[in-house]
Amino acid sequence: MQRHLISAADLTRDDAVLILDTAEEMARVADRPIKKLPTLRGRTVVNLFFEDSTRTRISFEAAEKRLSADVINFTAKGSSVSKGESLKDTAQTLEAMGVDAVVIRHGASGAPYRLANSGWIDAAVINAGDGTHQHPTQALLDAFTMRRRLVGRDTGLGKDLSGRRITIVGDVLHSRVARSNVDLLHTLGAEVTLVAPPTLVPVGVETWPCEVSYDLDSTLPKSDAVMMLRVQRERMNAAFFPTEREYSRRYGLDGERMAKMPEHAIVMHPGPMVRGMEITAEVADSDRCTVVEQVANGVSIRMAVLYLLLGGNEPAVPNARTNEEK
Amino acid sequence: MSKILIRGAKVLGGEPQDVLIDGEVIAEVGTGLSADGAQVVEATGKVLLPGLVDLHTHLREPGREDSETVLTGTRAAASGGYTAVFAMANTFPVADTAGVVEQVYRLGQEHGYCDVQPIGAVTVGLEGKKLAELGAMHESAAGVTVFSDDGKCVDDAVIMRRALEYVKAFGGVVAQHAQEPRLTEGAQMNEGVVSAELGLGGWPAVAEESIIARDVLLAEHVGSRVHICHLSTAGSVEIVRWAKSRGIAVTAEVTPHHLLLTDELVRTYNPVYKVNPPLRTERDVHALRTALADGTIDIVATDHAPHPHEDKDCEWAAAAMGMVGLETALSVVQETMVDTGLLDWAGVADRMSVKPAQIGQATGHGRPVSAGEPANLTLVDTEYRGQVDPAGFASRSRNTPYEGRRLPGRVTHTWLRGKATLVDGKLT
Ligand SMILES: [Zn+2]
């Protein structure tokens, strides 16, 4: 494993599988009466959020606390953080406090990369979403969810997603989730198809390890998982598509469309969902929709990532591995 | 002592000759010239060029003296072999009045390292709404003939048309920063494979090309001269080539960095590579080199854009755009054009001195190296190889993309009207 987690593209297949397997161990902790491990006792983790995201911050915070880390939340939104140098200033303040890891969310693509590679700090850097670039722990929790559902919770251990067909639908252009997922799912052996109106597909996508289609209906029957991306209504005003209704008609997932998917196929969404726009309530509430599991899995994945980046050689979960076959 | 004998220099890269400077002019060019009463500069093996002329320099004074001043900028220019620079108008206050351009012009004269020809803004405050007092700037002591809103595009077609027409009265030229503003909202780098991966806002080639296409058509329609700043794409080259074949009075410039660097470097997220227009692809770089060689692109201009460290030592999106270039331009041109066989030294003299002086009407610069001409000269050690060390820059800013990079060639001497501004690589 590398010292930082900046991009899903930085993970090898073995790294990724190790994280998924470790997350399975972490998930078992959630089933215990005391959901806490001593693993990161005495280590300090900062959640450095320059951009609002209560969901992601709470998920990381829960993961950190379950690993017994000391947690500092730093929310820069609303303060005078507009000039770039403040990222460096903030980083150096954290460095002076002896922080071991920084979980950073930033509106600018590349900010976590700069933080990790500019010599400003020594701490491990975990990218919790940067601009329209990457959100690697989201991709990992999505892959974790797919592996559990499509391969199996126990039978999936040590395995990747070879041969599974994943369709990602919506605003690919502005989506760090799409970028991260394309990279990671490809590494894990899955076949990825992006579906979006041409205005929401980036110029240059032809070099990505995936297919691109503008037609959702023809893609659905060939999908083991369909991931719906959030579409912001503002995009309509910027002429990315004509009307919300037209978008829904062509790229929204409703019950009728869901019926075209294979029996076993699942519906995913990184949340928060805009019901009625990209997904209907009927689909969102069906048992094929994994949104709630994704949230729970997010904590396990983030525990695994924190443990693997920061943990020593101690087993993450005492006695857990000896009970397993591996 | 007013006589200087430059002995054995390859004038414009040709056979070794002696050049005798007497006072402000070249007195004699020949072989075996007498050194009697003259200070001798041994120049065997070196190339002698007419002093370089930069049509696109940001000196930052007035307003951003923390980045650069007329003094530090002209010292950087002399270090790079320049004897004249055209100072862009995007200062604070903007150079849109006779008062501001005269101030910049006078500072250049006072410091004496390099002639400074101010460029006047096309529109008031670079806002693109109302023509600045172009005539008053022309009639001022600064004698402005080049007008540009550089940093911003004159995107309103009517304003651009009027500016092109208006400057005809005194033979001026409008230098366009070709950037369609709507197509480049939120733009951070070249739109393409790399931007798609990095998730950085794309600056599409067509945003440059569409403005160039429009402007050459406007220039044709009103019978005016238009100059395209820092052209950066293969498509732009095609449009300029077409316009020239049609007889349209268009000239174009390319920066050294667009001749050498590509958008692949943005993968480092290091803002030292953030520049406007952005670094493009390998294919564009080759098209630009070819176009400079065949004359489709007329000149090399640095777009020297100094910024203080803190404006670059941050995340990409927050960083200022631009890189310094005066002190490395000739080396980059040697590497990309001369050492590749695309251009000889006479060609370099043409693209970096003769033509820019003509476009900007800097009489006295870009002249032949022959008797009776002003002694504006640059001596280059073309055999030199070494790493770029920004610590030695005369520019107040250090935002060079070439730190630690090996580049060929080094300017050893610069003379401005017979007065040495650079001797053995050291400023006087
Ligand atoms: Zn410009």
PDB file of N, CA, C and O in Angstrom, chain B residues 120-124 128-135 137 145-149 153-176 214-215 218-219 222-227:
ATOM      1  N   GLY B 120      -0.819  49.664 -25.190  1.00  0.00           N
ATOM      2  CA  GLY B 120      -1.993  50.304 -24.618  1.00  0.00           C
ATOM      3  C   GLY B 120      -3.171  49.352 -24.591  1.00  0.00           C
ATOM      4  O   GLY B 120      -3.280  48.457 -25.429  1.00  0.00           O
ATOM      5  N   ALA B 121      -4.035  49.535 -23.601  1.00  0.00           N
ATOM      6  CA  ALA B 121      -5.250  48.721 -23.554  1.00  0.00           C
ATOM      7  C   ALA B 121      -6.151  49.086 -24.733  1.00  0.00           C
ATOM      8  O   ALA B 121      -6.175  50.236 -25.176  1.00  0.00           O
ATOM      9  N   VAL B 122      -6.886  48.116 -25.234  1.00  0.00           N
ATOM     10  CA  VAL B 122      -7.852  48.382 -26.295  1.00  0.00           C
ATOM     11  C   VAL B 122      -9.090  49.047 -25.704  1.00  0.00           C
ATOM     12  O   VAL B 122      -9.628  50.001 -26.258  1.00  0.00           O
ATOM     13  N   THR B 123      -9.509  48.535 -24.545  1.00  0.00           N
ATOM     14  CA  THR B 123     -10.723  49.076 -23.941  1.00  0.00           C
ATOM     15  C   THR B 123     -10.431  49.573 -22.525  1.00  0.00           C
ATOM     16  O   THR B 123      -9.473  49.133 -21.875  1.00  0.00           O
ATOM     17  N   VAL B 124     -11.256  50.475 -22.075  1.00  0.00           N
ATOM     18  CA  VAL B 124     -11.094  51.074 -20.747  1.00  0.00           C
ATOM     19  C   VAL B 124     -11.128  49.978 -19.682  1.00  0.00           C
ATOM     20  O   VAL B 124     -12.061  49.165 -19.643  1.00  0.00           O
ATOM     21  N   GLY B 128     -13.621  45.570 -22.022  1.00  0.00           N
ATOM     22  CA  GLY B 128     -14.224  45.121 -23.275  1.00  0.00           C
ATOM     23  C   GLY B 128     -15.462  45.884 -23.695  1.00  0.00           C
ATOM     24  O   GLY B 128     -16.171  45.482 -24.615  1.00  0.00           O
ATOM     25  N   LYS B 129     -15.715  47.022 -23.015  1.00  0.00           N
ATOM     26  CA  LYS B 129     -16.963  47.732 -23.273  1.00  0.00           C
ATOM     27  C   LYS B 129     -16.767  48.997 -24.122  1.00  0.00           C
ATOM     28  O   LYS B 129     -17.553  49.286 -25.012  1.00  0.00           O
ATOM     29  N   LYS B 130     -15.723  49.746 -23.816  1.00  0.00           N
ATOM     30  CA  LYS B 130     -15.581  51.089 -24.361  1.00  0.00           C
ATOM     31  C   LYS B 130     -14.135  51.261 -24.791  1.00  0.00           C
ATOM     32  O   LYS B 130     -13.218  50.915 -24.036  1.00  0.00           O
ATOM     33  N   LEU B 131     -13.915  51.767 -25.993  1.00  0.00           N
ATOM     34  CA  LEU B 131     -12.538  51.941 -26.463  1.00  0.00           C
ATOM     35  C   LEU B 131     -11.756  52.881 -25.552  1.00  0.00           C
ATOM     36  O   LEU B 131     -12.277  53.912 -25.125  1.00  0.00           O
ATOM     37  N   ALA B 132     -10.529  52.495 -25.246  1.00  0.00           N
ATOM     38  CA  ALA B 132      -9.650  53.395 -24.509  1.00  0.00           C
ATOM     39  C   ALA B 132      -9.194  54.505 -25.453  1.00  0.00           C
ATOM     40  O   ALA B 132      -9.435  54.436 -26.659  1.00  0.00           O
ATOM     41  N   GLU B 133      -8.524  55.510 -24.915  1.00  0.00           N
ATOM     42  CA  GLU B 133      -8.081  56.631 -25.760  1.00  0.00           C
ATOM     43  C   GLU B 133      -6.840  56.211 -26.540  1.00  0.00           C
ATOM     44  O   GLU B 133      -5.708  56.542 -26.191  1.00  0.00           O
ATOM     45  N   LEU B 134      -7.099  55.463 -27.600  1.00  0.00           N
ATOM     46  CA  LEU B 134      -6.011  54.870 -28.373  1.00  0.00           C
ATOM     47  C   LEU B 134      -5.149  55.946 -29.021  1.00  0.00           C
ATOM     48  O   LEU B 134      -3.917  55.863 -29.020  1.00  0.00           O
ATOM     49  N   GLY B 135      -5.799  56.980 -29.535  1.00  0.00           N
ATOM     50  CA  GLY B 135      -5.076  58.059 -30.205  1.00  0.00           C
ATOM     51  C   GLY B 135      -4.190  58.827 -29.234  1.00  0.00           C
ATOM     52  O   GLY B 135      -3.035  59.144 -29.541  1.00  0.00           O
ATOM     53  N   MET B 137      -2.862  57.735 -26.515  1.00  0.00           N
ATOM     54  CA  MET B 137      -1.720  56.902 -26.138  1.00  0.00           C
ATOM     55  C   MET B 137      -0.680  56.896 -27.266  1.00  0.00           C
ATOM     56  O   MET B 137       0.519  56.921 -27.020  1.00  0.00           O
ATOM     57  N   THR B 145       1.903  51.952 -30.383  1.00  0.00           N
ATOM     58  CA  THR B 145       1.352  51.487 -31.664  1.00  0.00           C
ATOM     59  C   THR B 145       0.696  50.119 -31.555  1.00  0.00           C
ATOM     60  O   THR B 145      -0.009  49.693 -32.464  1.00  0.00           O
ATOM     61  N   VAL B 146       0.950  49.429 -30.432  1.00  0.00           N
ATOM     62  CA  VAL B 146       0.354  48.114 -30.234  1.00  0.00           C
ATOM     63  C   VAL B 146      -0.671  48.216 -29.108  1.00  0.00           C
ATOM     64  O   VAL B 146      -0.375  48.782 -28.054  1.00  0.00           O
ATOM     65  N   PHE B 147      -1.836  47.667 -29.360  1.00  0.00           N
ATOM     66  CA  PHE B 147      -2.908  47.732 -28.366  1.00  0.00           C
ATOM     67  C   PHE B 147      -3.411  46.336 -28.070  1.00  0.00           C
ATOM     68  O   PHE B 147      -3.586  45.525 -28.992  1.00  0.00           O
ATOM     69  N   SER B 148      -3.623  46.066 -26.787  1.00  0.00           N
ATOM     70  CA  SER B 148      -4.075  44.725 -26.418  1.00  0.00           C
ATOM     71  C   SER B 148      -4.754  44.745 -25.059  1.00  0.00           C
ATOM     72  O   SER B 148      -4.327  45.445 -24.148  1.00  0.00           O
ATOM     73  N   ASP B 149      -5.790  43.953 -24.939  1.00  0.00           N
ATOM     74  CA  ASP B 149      -6.435  43.726 -23.641  1.00  0.00           C
ATOM     75  C   ASP B 149      -5.900  42.429 -23.040  1.00  0.00           C
ATOM     76  O   ASP B 149      -6.561  41.788 -22.226  1.00  0.00           O
ATOM     77  N   CYS B 153      -9.824  38.637 -23.561  1.00  0.00           N
ATOM     78  CA  CYS B 153     -10.083  38.687 -24.988  1.00  0.00           C
ATOM     79  C   CYS B 153     -11.014  39.858 -25.285  1.00  0.00           C
ATOM     80  O   CYS B 153     -11.928  40.134 -24.516  1.00  0.00           O
ATOM     81  N   VAL B 154     -10.753  40.569 -26.390  1.00  0.00           N
ATOM     82  CA  VAL B 154     -11.752  41.534 -26.867  1.00  0.00           C
ATOM     83  C   VAL B 154     -12.812  40.682 -27.564  1.00  0.00           C
ATOM     84  O   VAL B 154     -12.709  40.381 -28.742  1.00  0.00           O
ATOM     85  N   ASP B 155     -13.801  40.249 -26.793  1.00  0.00           N
ATOM     86  CA  ASP B 155     -14.706  39.225 -27.331  1.00  0.00           C
ATOM     87  C   ASP B 155     -15.901  39.821 -28.061  1.00  0.00           C
ATOM     88  O   ASP B 155     -16.522  39.156 -28.873  1.00  0.00           O
ATOM     89  N   ASP B 156     -16.218  41.085 -27.777  1.00  0.00           N
ATOM     90  CA  ASP B 156     -17.336  41.728 -28.468  1.00  0.00           C
ATOM     91  C   ASP B 156     -16.896  42.046 -29.901  1.00  0.00           C
ATOM     92  O   ASP B 156     -15.960  42.807 -30.124  1.00  0.00           O
ATOM     93  N   ALA B 157     -17.588  41.436 -30.847  1.00  0.00           N
ATOM     94  CA  ALA B 157     -17.165  41.560 -32.245  1.00  0.00           C
ATOM     95  C   ALA B 157     -17.198  42.998 -32.734  1.00  0.00           C
ATOM     96  O   ALA B 157     -16.364  43.421 -33.546  1.00  0.00           O
ATOM     97  N   VAL B 158     -18.138  43.783 -32.234  1.00  0.00           N
ATOM     98  CA  VAL B 158     -18.234  45.172 -32.684  1.00  0.00           C
ATOM     99  C   VAL B 158     -17.079  45.999 -32.135  1.00  0.00           C
ATOM    100  O   VAL B 158     -16.447  46.773 -32.858  1.00  0.00           O
ATOM    101  N   ILE B 159     -16.774  45.815 -30.851  1.00  0.00           N
ATOM    102  CA  ILE B 159     -15.649  46.541 -30.257  1.00  0.00           C
ATOM    103  C   ILE B 159     -14.348  46.171 -30.995  1.00  0.00           C
ATOM    104  O   ILE B 159     -13.528  47.033 -31.304  1.00  0.00           O
ATOM    105  N   MET B 160     -14.199  44.893 -31.285  1.00  0.00           N
ATOM    106  CA  MET B 160     -12.984  44.451 -31.982  1.00  0.00           C
ATOM    107  C   MET B 160     -12.911  45.092 -33.368  1.00  0.00           C
ATOM    108  O   MET B 160     -11.866  45.571 -33.784  1.00  0.00           O
ATOM    109  N   ARG B 161     -14.027  45.089 -34.044  1.00  0.00           N
ATOM    110  CA  ARG B 161     -14.051  45.718 -35.366  1.00  0.00           C
ATOM    111  C   ARG B 161     -13.669  47.187 -35.287  1.00  0.00           C
ATOM    112  O   ARG B 161     -12.842  47.672 -36.047  1.00  0.00           O
ATOM    113  N   ARG B 162     -14.257  47.900 -34.350  1.00  0.00           N
ATOM    114  CA  ARG B 162     -13.971  49.335 -34.214  1.00  0.00           C
ATOM    115  C   ARG B 162     -12.500  49.579 -33.879  1.00  0.00           C
ATOM    116  O   ARG B 162     -11.874  50.488 -34.415  1.00  0.00           O
ATOM    117  N   ALA B 163     -11.967  48.769 -32.988  1.00  0.00           N
ATOM    118  CA  ALA B 163     -10.556  48.944 -32.600  1.00  0.00           C
ATOM    119  C   ALA B 163      -9.656  48.742 -33.820  1.00  0.00           C
ATOM    120  O   ALA B 163      -8.746  49.536 -34.071  1.00  0.00           O
ATOM    121  N   LEU B 164      -9.938  47.672 -34.568  1.00  0.00           N
ATOM    122  CA  LEU B 164      -9.133  47.399 -35.764  1.00  0.00           C
ATOM    123  C   LEU B 164      -9.199  48.567 -36.741  1.00  0.00           C
ATOM    124  O   LEU B 164      -8.187  48.993 -37.304  1.00  0.00           O
ATOM    125  N   GLU B 165     -10.375  49.100 -36.919  1.00  0.00           N
ATOM    126  CA  GLU B 165     -10.541  50.222 -37.851  1.00  0.00           C
ATOM    127  C   GLU B 165      -9.848  51.472 -37.336  1.00  0.00           C
ATOM    128  O   GLU B 165      -9.138  52.154 -38.061  1.00  0.00           O
ATOM    129  N   TYR B 166     -10.043  51.748 -36.044  1.00  0.00           N
ATOM    130  CA  TYR B 166      -9.595  53.012 -35.479  1.00  0.00           C
ATOM    131  C   TYR B 166      -8.080  53.177 -35.551  1.00  0.00           C
ATOM    132  O   TYR B 166      -7.574  54.239 -35.867  1.00  0.00           O
ATOM    133  N   VAL B 167      -7.354  52.097 -35.247  1.00  0.00           N
ATOM    134  CA  VAL B 167      -5.890  52.220 -35.181  1.00  0.00           C
ATOM    135  C   VAL B 167      -5.244  52.353 -36.566  1.00  0.00           C
ATOM    136  O   VAL B 167      -4.057  52.627 -36.668  1.00  0.00           O
ATOM    137  N   LYS B 168      -6.040  52.176 -37.600  1.00  0.00           N
ATOM    138  CA  LYS B 168      -5.509  52.372 -38.953  1.00  0.00           C
ATOM    139  C   LYS B 168      -5.039  53.810 -39.144  1.00  0.00           C
ATOM    140  O   LYS B 168      -4.113  54.077 -39.912  1.00  0.00           O
ATOM    141  N   ALA B 169      -5.674  54.729 -38.426  1.00  0.00           N
ATOM    142  CA  ALA B 169      -5.355  56.150 -38.574  1.00  0.00           C
ATOM    143  C   ALA B 169      -3.880  56.424 -38.278  1.00  0.00           C
ATOM    144  O   ALA B 169      -3.296  57.354 -38.815  1.00  0.00           O
ATOM    145  N   PHE B 170      -3.279  55.629 -37.410  1.00  0.00           N
ATOM    146  CA  PHE B 170      -1.857  55.858 -37.093  1.00  0.00           C
ATOM    147  C   PHE B 170      -1.047  54.574 -37.201  1.00  0.00           C
ATOM    148  O   PHE B 170      -0.035  54.397 -36.544  1.00  0.00           O
ATOM    149  N   GLY B 171      -1.508  53.678 -38.046  1.00  0.00           N
ATOM    150  CA  GLY B 171      -0.732  52.466 -38.339  1.00  0.00           C
ATOM    151  C   GLY B 171      -0.563  51.515 -37.184  1.00  0.00           C
ATOM    152  O   GLY B 171       0.411  50.776 -37.113  1.00  0.00           O
ATOM    153  N   GLY B 172      -1.515  51.550 -36.276  1.00  0.00           N
ATOM    154  CA  GLY B 172      -1.410  50.672 -35.113  1.00  0.00           C
ATOM    155  C   GLY B 172      -1.862  49.251 -35.408  1.00  0.00           C
ATOM    156  O   GLY B 172      -2.345  48.943 -36.505  1.00  0.00           O
ATOM    157  N   VAL B 173      -1.689  48.396 -34.414  1.00  0.00           N
ATOM    158  CA  VAL B 173      -2.110  47.010 -34.558  1.00  0.00           C
ATOM    159  C   VAL B 173      -2.786  46.570 -33.264  1.00  0.00           C
ATOM    160  O   VAL B 173      -2.408  47.004 -32.168  1.00  0.00           O
ATOM    161  N   VAL B 174      -3.804  45.732 -33.398  1.00  0.00           N
ATOM    162  CA  VAL B 174      -4.463  45.180 -32.225  1.00  0.00           C
ATOM    163  C   VAL B 174      -3.946  43.762 -32.020  1.00  0.00           C
ATOM    164  O   VAL B 174      -3.995  42.934 -32.933  1.00  0.00           O
ATOM    165  N   ALA B 175      -3.427  43.506 -30.813  1.00  0.00           N
ATOM    166  CA  ALA B 175      -2.916  42.178 -30.480  1.00  0.00           C
ATOM    167  C   ALA B 175      -3.972  41.468 -29.639  1.00  0.00           C
ATOM    168  O   ALA B 175      -4.290  41.903 -28.537  1.00  0.00           O
ATOM    169  N   GLN B 176      -4.493  40.413 -30.191  1.00  0.00           N
ATOM    170  CA  GLN B 176      -5.639  39.746 -29.552  1.00  0.00           C
ATOM    171  C   GLN B 176      -5.225  38.540 -28.703  1.00  0.00           C
ATOM    172  O   GLN B 176      -4.489  37.667 -29.169  1.00  0.00           O
ATOM    173  N   ARG B 214     -12.685  34.508 -36.409  1.00  0.00           N
ATOM    174  CA  ARG B 214     -13.497  35.716 -36.476  1.00  0.00           C
ATOM    175  C   ARG B 214     -12.636  36.945 -36.741  1.00  0.00           C
ATOM    176  O   ARG B 214     -12.951  37.791 -37.586  1.00  0.00           O
ATOM    177  N   ASP B 215     -11.527  37.044 -36.023  1.00  0.00           N
ATOM    178  CA  ASP B 215     -10.718  38.257 -36.112  1.00  0.00           C
ATOM    179  C   ASP B 215      -9.996  38.406 -37.449  1.00  0.00           C
ATOM    180  O   ASP B 215      -9.830  39.524 -37.932  1.00  0.00           O
ATOM    181  N   LEU B 218     -12.612  39.729 -39.655  1.00  0.00           N
ATOM    182  CA  LEU B 218     -12.845  41.151 -39.382  1.00  0.00           C
ATOM    183  C   LEU B 218     -11.711  42.000 -39.960  1.00  0.00           C
ATOM    184  O   LEU B 218     -11.957  43.048 -40.571  1.00  0.00           O
ATOM    185  N   ALA B 219     -10.490  41.557 -39.783  1.00  0.00           N
ATOM    186  CA  ALA B 219      -9.338  42.314 -40.295  1.00  0.00           C
ATOM    187  C   ALA B 219      -9.418  42.431 -41.818  1.00  0.00           C
ATOM    188  O   ALA B 219      -9.127  43.474 -42.400  1.00  0.00           O
ATOM    189  N   VAL B 222     -12.310  44.994 -42.769  1.00  0.00           N
ATOM    190  CA  VAL B 222     -12.055  46.426 -42.587  1.00  0.00           C
ATOM    191  C   VAL B 222     -10.661  46.822 -43.076  1.00  0.00           C
ATOM    192  O   VAL B 222     -10.272  47.981 -42.959  1.00  0.00           O
ATOM    193  N   GLY B 223      -9.903  45.867 -43.605  1.00  0.00           N
ATOM    194  CA  GLY B 223      -8.588  46.183 -44.161  1.00  0.00           C
ATOM    195  C   GLY B 223      -7.574  46.612 -43.116  1.00  0.00           C
ATOM    196  O   GLY B 223      -6.817  47.563 -43.322  1.00  0.00           O
ATOM    197  N   SER B 224      -7.571  45.908 -41.988  1.00  0.00           N
ATOM    198  CA  SER B 224      -6.663  46.279 -40.900  1.00  0.00           C
ATOM    199  C   SER B 224      -5.685  45.165 -40.604  1.00  0.00           C
ATOM    200  O   SER B 224      -5.794  44.063 -41.120  1.00  0.00           O
ATOM    201  N   ARG B 225      -4.769  45.503 -39.698  1.00  0.00           N
ATOM    202  CA  ARG B 225      -3.733  44.581 -39.280  1.00  0.00           C
ATOM    203  C   ARG B 225      -4.129  44.007 -37.922  1.00  0.00           C
ATOM    204  O   ARG B 225      -4.457  44.767 -36.998  1.00  0.00           O
ATOM    205  N   VAL B 226      -4.076  42.685 -37.783  1.00  0.00           N
ATOM    206  CA  VAL B 226      -4.359  42.067 -36.484  1.00  0.00           C
ATOM    207  C   VAL B 226      -3.194  41.151 -36.133  1.00  0.00           C
ATOM    208  O   VAL B 226      -2.581  40.527 -37.015  1.00  0.00           O
ATOM    209  N   HIS B 227      -2.880  41.138 -34.842  1.00  0.00           N
ATOM    210  CA  HIS B 227      -1.810  40.257 -34.370  1.00  0.00           C
ATOM    211  C   HIS B 227      -2.400  39.295 -33.343  1.00  0.00           C
ATOM    212  O   HIS B 227      -3.147  39.697 -32.461  1.00  0.00           O
TER     213      HIS B 227
END
